[in-house]
GROMACS .gro file of C-alpha atoms in nm:
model
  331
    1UNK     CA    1  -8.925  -0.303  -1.919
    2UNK     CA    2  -8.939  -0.007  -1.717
    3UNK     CA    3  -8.666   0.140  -1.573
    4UNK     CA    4  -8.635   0.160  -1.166
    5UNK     CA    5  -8.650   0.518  -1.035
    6UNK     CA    6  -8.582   0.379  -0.664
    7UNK     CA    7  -8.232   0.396  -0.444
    8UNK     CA    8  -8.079   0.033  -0.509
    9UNK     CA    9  -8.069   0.037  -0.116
   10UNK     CA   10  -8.433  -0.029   0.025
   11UNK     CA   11  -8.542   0.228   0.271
   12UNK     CA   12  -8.560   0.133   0.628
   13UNK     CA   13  -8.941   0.092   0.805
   14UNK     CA   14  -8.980   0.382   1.071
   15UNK     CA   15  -8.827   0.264   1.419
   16UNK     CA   16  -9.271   0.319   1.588
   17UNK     CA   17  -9.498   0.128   1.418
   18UNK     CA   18  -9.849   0.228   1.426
   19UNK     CA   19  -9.945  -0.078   1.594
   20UNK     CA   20 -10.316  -0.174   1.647
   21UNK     CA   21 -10.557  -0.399   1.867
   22UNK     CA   22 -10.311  -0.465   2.086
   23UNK     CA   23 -10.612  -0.519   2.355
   24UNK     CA   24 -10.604  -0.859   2.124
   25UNK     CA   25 -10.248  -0.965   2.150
   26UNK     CA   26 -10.360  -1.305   2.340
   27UNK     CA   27 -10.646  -1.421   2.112
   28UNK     CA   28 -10.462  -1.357   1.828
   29UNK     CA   29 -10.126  -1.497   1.927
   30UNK     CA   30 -10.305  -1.818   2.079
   31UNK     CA   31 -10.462  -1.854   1.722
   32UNK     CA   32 -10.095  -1.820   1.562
   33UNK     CA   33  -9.997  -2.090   1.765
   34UNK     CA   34 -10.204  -2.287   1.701
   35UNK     CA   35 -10.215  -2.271   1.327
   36UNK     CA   36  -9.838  -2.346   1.379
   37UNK     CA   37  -9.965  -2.687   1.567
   38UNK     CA   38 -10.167  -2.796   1.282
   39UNK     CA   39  -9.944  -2.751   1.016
   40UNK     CA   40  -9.875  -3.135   0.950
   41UNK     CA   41 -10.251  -3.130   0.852
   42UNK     CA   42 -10.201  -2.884   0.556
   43UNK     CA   43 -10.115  -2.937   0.251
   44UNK     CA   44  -9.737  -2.791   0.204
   45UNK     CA   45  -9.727  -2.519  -0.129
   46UNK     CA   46  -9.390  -2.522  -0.293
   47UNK     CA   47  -9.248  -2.404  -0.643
   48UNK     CA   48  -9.429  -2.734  -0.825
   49UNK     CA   49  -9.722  -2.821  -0.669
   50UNK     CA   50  -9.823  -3.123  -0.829
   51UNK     CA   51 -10.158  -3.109  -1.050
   52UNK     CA   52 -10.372  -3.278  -0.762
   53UNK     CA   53 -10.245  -3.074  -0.490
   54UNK     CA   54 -10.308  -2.821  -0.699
   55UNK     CA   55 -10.656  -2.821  -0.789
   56UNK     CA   56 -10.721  -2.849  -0.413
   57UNK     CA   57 -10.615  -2.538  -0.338
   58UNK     CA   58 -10.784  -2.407  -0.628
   59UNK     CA   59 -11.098  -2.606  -0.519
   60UNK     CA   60 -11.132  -2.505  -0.143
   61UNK     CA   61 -11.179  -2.178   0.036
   62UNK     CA   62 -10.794  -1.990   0.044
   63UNK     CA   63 -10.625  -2.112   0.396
   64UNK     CA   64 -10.962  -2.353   0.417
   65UNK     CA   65 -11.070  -2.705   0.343
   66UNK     CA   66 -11.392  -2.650   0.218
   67UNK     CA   67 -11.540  -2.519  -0.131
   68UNK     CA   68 -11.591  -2.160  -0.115
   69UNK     CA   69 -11.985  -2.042  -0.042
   70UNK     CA   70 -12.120  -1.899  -0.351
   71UNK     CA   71 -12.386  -1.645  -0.292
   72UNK     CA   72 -12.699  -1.612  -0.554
   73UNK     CA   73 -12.637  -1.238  -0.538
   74UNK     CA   74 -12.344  -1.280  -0.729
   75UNK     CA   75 -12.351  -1.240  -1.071
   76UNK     CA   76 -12.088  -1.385  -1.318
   77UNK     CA   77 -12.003  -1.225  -1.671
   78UNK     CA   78 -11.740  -1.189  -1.919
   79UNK     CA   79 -11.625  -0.840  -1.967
   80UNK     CA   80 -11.292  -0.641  -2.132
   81UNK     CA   81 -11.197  -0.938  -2.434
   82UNK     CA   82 -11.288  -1.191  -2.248
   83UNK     CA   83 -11.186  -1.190  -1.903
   84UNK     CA   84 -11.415  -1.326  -1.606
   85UNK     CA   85 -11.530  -1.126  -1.308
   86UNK     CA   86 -11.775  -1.178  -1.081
   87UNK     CA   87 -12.018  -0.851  -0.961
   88UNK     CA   88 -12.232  -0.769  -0.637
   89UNK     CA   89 -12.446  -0.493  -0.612
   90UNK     CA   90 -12.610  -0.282  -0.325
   91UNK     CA   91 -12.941  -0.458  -0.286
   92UNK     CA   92 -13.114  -0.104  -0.273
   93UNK     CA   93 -12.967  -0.085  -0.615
   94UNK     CA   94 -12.800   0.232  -0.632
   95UNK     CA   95 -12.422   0.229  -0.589
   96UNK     CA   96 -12.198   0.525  -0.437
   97UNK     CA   97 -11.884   0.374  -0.659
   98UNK     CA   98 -11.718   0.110  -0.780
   99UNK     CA   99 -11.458  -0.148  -0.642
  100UNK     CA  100 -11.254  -0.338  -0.821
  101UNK     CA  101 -11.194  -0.638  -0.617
  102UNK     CA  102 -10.855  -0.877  -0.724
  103UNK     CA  103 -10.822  -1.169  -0.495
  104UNK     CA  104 -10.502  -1.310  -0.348
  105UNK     CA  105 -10.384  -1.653  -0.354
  106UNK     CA  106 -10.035  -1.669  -0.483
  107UNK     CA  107 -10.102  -1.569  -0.836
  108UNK     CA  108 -10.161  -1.958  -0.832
  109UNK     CA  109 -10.516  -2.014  -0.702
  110UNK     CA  110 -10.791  -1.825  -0.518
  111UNK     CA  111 -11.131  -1.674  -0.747
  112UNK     CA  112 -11.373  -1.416  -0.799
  113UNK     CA  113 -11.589  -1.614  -0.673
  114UNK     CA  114 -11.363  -1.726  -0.329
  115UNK     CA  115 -11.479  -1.476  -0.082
  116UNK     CA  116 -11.821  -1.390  -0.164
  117UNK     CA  117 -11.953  -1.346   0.175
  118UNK     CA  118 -11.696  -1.079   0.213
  119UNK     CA  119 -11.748  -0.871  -0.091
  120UNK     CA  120 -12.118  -0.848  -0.070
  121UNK     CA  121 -12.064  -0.721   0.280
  122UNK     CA  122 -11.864  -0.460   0.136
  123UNK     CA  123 -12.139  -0.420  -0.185
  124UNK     CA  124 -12.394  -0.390   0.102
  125UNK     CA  125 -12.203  -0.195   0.401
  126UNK     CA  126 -11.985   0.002   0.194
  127UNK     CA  127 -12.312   0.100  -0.054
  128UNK     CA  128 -12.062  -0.014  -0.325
  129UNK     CA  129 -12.084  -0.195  -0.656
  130UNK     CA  130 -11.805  -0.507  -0.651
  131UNK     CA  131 -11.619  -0.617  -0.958
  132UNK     CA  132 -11.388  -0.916  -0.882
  133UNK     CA  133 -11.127  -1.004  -1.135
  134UNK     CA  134 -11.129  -1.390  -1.231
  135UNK     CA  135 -10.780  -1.304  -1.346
  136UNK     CA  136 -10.525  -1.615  -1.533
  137UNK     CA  137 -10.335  -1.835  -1.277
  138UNK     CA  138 -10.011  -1.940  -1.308
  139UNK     CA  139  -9.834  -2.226  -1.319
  140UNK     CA  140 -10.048  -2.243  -1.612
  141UNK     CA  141 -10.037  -1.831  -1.672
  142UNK     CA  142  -9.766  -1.671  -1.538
  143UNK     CA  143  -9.655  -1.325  -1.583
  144UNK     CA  144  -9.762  -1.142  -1.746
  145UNK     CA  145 -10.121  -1.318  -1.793
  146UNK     CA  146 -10.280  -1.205  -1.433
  147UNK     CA  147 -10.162  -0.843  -1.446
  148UNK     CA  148 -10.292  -0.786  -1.834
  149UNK     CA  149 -10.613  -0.955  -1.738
  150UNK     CA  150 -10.642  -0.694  -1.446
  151UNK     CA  151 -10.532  -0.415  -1.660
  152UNK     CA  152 -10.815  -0.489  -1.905
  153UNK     CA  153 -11.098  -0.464  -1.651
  154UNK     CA  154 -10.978  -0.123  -1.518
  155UNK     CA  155 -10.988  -0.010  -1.853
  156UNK     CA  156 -11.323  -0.112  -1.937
  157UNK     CA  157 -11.439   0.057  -1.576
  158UNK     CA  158 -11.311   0.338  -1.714
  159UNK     CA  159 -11.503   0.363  -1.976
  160UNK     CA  160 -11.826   0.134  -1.864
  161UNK     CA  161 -11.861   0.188  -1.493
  162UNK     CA  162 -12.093   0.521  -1.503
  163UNK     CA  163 -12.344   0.320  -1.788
  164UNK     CA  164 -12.308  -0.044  -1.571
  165UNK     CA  165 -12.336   0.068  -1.244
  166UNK     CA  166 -12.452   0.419  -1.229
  167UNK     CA  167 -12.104   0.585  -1.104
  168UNK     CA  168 -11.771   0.655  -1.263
  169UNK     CA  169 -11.638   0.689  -0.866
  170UNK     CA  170 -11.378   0.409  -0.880
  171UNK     CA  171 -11.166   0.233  -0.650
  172UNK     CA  172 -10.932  -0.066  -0.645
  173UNK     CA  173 -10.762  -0.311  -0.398
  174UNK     CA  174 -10.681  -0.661  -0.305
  175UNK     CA  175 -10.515  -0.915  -0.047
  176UNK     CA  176 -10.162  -1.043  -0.068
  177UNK     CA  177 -10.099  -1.099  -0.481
  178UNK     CA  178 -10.433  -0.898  -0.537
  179UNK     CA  179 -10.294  -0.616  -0.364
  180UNK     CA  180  -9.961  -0.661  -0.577
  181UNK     CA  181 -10.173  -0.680  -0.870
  182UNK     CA  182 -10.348  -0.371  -0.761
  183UNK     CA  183 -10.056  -0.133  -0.736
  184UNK     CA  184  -9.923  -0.292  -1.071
  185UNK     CA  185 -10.287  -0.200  -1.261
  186UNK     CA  186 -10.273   0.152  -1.122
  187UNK     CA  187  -9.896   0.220  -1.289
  188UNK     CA  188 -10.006   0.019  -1.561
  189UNK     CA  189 -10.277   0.268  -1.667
  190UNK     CA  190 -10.060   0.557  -1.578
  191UNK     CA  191  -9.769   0.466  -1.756
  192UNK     CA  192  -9.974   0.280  -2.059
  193UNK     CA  193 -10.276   0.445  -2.126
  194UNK     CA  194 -10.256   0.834  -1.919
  195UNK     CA  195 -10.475   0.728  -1.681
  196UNK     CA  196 -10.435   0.845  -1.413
  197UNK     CA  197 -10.678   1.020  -1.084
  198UNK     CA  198 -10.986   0.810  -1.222
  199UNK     CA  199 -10.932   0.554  -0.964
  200UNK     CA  200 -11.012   0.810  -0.628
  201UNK     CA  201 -10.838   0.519  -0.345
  202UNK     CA  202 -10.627   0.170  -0.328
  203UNK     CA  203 -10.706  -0.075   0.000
  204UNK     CA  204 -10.406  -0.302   0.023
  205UNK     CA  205 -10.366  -0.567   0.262
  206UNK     CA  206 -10.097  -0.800   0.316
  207UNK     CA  207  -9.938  -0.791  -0.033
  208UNK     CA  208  -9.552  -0.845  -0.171
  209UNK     CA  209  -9.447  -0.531  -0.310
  210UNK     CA  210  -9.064  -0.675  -0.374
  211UNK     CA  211  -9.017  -1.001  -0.543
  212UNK     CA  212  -8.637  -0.978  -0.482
  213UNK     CA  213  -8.725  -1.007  -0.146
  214UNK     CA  214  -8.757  -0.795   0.135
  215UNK     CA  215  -8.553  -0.835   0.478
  216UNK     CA  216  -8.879  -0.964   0.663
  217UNK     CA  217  -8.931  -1.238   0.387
  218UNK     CA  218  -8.541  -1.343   0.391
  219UNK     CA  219  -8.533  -1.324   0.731
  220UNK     CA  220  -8.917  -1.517   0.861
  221UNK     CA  221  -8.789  -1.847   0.782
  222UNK     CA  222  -8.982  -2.162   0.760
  223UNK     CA  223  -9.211  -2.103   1.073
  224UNK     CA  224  -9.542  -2.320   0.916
  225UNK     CA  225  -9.813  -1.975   0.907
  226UNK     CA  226  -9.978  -1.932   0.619
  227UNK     CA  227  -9.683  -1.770   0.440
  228UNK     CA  228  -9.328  -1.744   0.501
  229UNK     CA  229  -8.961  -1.737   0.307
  230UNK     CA  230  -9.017  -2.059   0.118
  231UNK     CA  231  -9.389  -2.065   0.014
  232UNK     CA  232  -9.262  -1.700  -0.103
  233UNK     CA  233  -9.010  -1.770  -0.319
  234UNK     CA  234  -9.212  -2.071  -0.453
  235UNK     CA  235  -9.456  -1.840  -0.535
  236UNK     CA  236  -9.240  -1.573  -0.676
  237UNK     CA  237  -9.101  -1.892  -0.911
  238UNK     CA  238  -9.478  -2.013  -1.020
  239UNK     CA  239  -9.512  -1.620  -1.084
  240UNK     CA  240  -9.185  -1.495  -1.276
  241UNK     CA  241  -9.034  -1.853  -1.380
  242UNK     CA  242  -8.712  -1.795  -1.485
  243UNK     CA  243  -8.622  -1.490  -1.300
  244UNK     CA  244  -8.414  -1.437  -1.060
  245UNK     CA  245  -8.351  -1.195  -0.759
  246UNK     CA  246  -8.200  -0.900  -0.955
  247UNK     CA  247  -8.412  -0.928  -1.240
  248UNK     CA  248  -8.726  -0.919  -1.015
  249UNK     CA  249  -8.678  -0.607  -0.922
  250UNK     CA  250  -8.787  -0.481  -1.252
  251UNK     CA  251  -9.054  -0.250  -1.160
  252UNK     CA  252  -9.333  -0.444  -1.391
  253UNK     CA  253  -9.289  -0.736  -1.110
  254UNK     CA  254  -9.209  -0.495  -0.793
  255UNK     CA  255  -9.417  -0.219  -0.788
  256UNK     CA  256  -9.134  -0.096  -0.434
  257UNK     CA  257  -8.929   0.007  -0.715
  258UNK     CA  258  -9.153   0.214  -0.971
  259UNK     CA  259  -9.213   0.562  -0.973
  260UNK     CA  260  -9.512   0.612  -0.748
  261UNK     CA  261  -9.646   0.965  -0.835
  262UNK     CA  262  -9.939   1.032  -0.943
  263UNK     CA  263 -10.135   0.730  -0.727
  264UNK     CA  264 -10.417   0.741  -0.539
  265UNK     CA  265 -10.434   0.821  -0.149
  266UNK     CA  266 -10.429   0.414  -0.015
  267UNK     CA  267 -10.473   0.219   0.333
  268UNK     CA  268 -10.169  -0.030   0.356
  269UNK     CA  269 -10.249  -0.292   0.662
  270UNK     CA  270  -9.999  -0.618   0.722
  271UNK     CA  271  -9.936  -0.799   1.022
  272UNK     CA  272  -9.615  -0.799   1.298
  273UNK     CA  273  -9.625  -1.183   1.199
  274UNK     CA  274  -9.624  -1.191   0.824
  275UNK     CA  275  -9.309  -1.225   0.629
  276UNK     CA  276  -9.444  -0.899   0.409
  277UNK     CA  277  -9.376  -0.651   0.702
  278UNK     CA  278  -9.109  -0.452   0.511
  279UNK     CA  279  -9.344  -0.461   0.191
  280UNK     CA  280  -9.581  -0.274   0.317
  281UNK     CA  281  -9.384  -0.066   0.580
  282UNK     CA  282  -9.120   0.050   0.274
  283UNK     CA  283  -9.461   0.092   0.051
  284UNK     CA  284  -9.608   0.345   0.257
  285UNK     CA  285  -9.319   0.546   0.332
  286UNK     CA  286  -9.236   0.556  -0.055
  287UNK     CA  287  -9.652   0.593  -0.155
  288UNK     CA  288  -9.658   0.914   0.067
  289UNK     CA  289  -9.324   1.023  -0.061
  290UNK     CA  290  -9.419   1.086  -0.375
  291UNK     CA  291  -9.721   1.272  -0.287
  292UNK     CA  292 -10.020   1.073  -0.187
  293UNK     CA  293 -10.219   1.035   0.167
  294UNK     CA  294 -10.112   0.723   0.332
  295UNK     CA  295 -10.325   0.555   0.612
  296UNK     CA  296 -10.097   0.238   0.748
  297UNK     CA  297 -10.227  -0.012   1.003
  298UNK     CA  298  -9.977  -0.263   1.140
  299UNK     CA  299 -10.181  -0.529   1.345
  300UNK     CA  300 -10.015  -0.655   1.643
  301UNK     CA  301  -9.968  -1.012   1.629
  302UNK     CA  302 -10.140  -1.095   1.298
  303UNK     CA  303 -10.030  -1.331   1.060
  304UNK     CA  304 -10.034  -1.370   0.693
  305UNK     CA  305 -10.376  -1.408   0.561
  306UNK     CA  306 -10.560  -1.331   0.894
  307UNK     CA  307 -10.836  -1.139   0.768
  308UNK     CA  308 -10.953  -1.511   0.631
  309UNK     CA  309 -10.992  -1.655   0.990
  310UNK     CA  310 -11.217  -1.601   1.272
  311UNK     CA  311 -11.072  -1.315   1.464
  312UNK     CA  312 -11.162  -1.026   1.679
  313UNK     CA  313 -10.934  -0.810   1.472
  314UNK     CA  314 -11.043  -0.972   1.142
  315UNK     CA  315 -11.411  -0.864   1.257
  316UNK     CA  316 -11.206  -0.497   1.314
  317UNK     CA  317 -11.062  -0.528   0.971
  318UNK     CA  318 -11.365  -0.586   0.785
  319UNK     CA  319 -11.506  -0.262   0.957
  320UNK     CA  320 -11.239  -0.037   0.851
  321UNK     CA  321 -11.211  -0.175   0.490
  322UNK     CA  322 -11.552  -0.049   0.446
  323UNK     CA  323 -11.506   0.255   0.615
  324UNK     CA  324 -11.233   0.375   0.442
  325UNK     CA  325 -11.393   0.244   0.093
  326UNK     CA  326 -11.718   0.439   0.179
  327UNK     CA  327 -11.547   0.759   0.292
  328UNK     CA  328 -11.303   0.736  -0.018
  329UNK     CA  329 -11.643   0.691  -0.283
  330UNK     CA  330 -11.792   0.937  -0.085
  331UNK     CA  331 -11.485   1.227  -0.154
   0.00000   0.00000   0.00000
């Protein structure tokens, strides 16, 4: 495995956060609270879901209790040896670039096909052609079965994208394991295959960048959001079974501790609520240390996952995701 290039101490997150929408505090904490209240109503995630418990997460929206919507402008194919995705298009047809889409959920459950509402809005908005990864879940799949399937779709981008879908302007990011799965396909293809400045931006949201744990995941304890220091580590267990602390910080499962040169300019966003906090605030600060434009947005009050409810700043959210994807294609 590759050797860390990283100080074994973590760095510290910058004493001013660049806090936003605090005009929303209220809503947003009132929602908080109330997801807390419900939380006897959900179903509880731990290392070993059982099989039924399972397949309803796998079956319903992620943080929902109903089947995802699937949108006929979808279209699902089998690309790159035979791994899933699931594609939108601009319906004027012509695309400014490509995104490469990899959903969160754990590494456990989620799909392609899980948020299609939001990816053609991007597809549309963004003027944007979507590829979402159908990736391998674990238990069933763990490491490193999600991050190879990922790794062979960027790969075939990079070759297929300008004959597919009219551009070879290509750009990558996910939520929570999808963005952890992002940074780890963008080393991947530096450090396996040379590639590297083909992908032009990364949009990261929410992910775990340190499966040893950072401070903010030791330290969140078992408050019932949608994540928080036990659903982690039961994730981290479905993930890497058979690992522990130490050895997760191998830089194939913790991208916090690779060498980060050579990556693209990114747009890291977490919440003050969600167990991740360090991930993303140590991310940034090592991202732009080794050379690369860094846009991070810390949103007051949000929790894990909040860009999957009905909030004022997950309506803000979705408009500076496409922003930043457009202006990035558009470079």
């Amino acid at each position: 495995m590759t050797t860390t290039t990283t100080p074994k101490t973590a760095p510290k997150p910058t004493p001013t956060l660049p806090l936003t929408d605090q005009d929303c505090l209220a809503e947003t904490l009132t929602f908080n609270a109330r997801f807390e209240a419900d939380a006897a109503s959900r179903p509880v995630r731990g290392a070993a879901p059982d099989a039924a418990l399972l397949a309803r997460l796998r079956r319903n929206r992620l943080a929902g209790d109903q089947p995802p919507l699937r949108l006929p402008q979808g279209r699902d194919r089998t690309v790159a040896g035979g791994v899933r995705v699931r594609t939108f298009v601009p319906d004027a047809g012509h695309a400014e670039g490509v995104y490469l889409h990899i959903h969160g959920g754990g590494w456990a459950f989620g799909s392609a096909d899980g948020q299609d509402e939001r990816l053609r809005g991007i597809a549309e908005e963004a003027r944007l052609a979507v590829v979402s990864v159908d990736y391998r879940l674990a238990p069933e799949h763990p490491f490193p079965a999600s991050p190879d399937d990922c790794e062979a779709v960027a790969r075939w981008l990079v070759t297929h994208a300008a004959a597919e879908f009219g551009t070879d302007r290509l750009l990558i990011g996910g939520e929570s394991a999808g963005a952890h799965l992002s940074v780890l396909t963008l080393l991947r293809l530096r450090d396996r295959h040379g590639i590297a400045g083909i992908f032009r931006a990364a949009h990261l949201l929410f992910g775990p960048y340190d499966l040893s744990m950072t401070p903010s995941q030791r330290a969140f304890g078992p408050r019932p959001l949608l994540s928080n220091t036990d659903s982690l580590r039961g994730s981290y267990e479905l993930f890497s079974p058979g690992t522990g602390p130490q050895e997760r910080r191998d830089p194939e499962l913790s991208p916090l501790y690779a060498d980060l040169t050579g990556l693209p300019p990114a747009r890291i966003v977490v919440g003050t609520e969600d167990p991740l906090l360090d991930d993303s605030l140590f991310l940034a600060r090592r991202w732009q240390a080794a050379g690369a434009p860094v846009q991070l947005g810390v949103v007051a009050g949000a929790m894990h996952g909040f860009t999957l409810f009905p909030l004022t700043v997950s309506e803000r959210e979705r408009v500076r995701e496409r922003k930043f994807l457009a202006e990035a294609a558009a470079r």
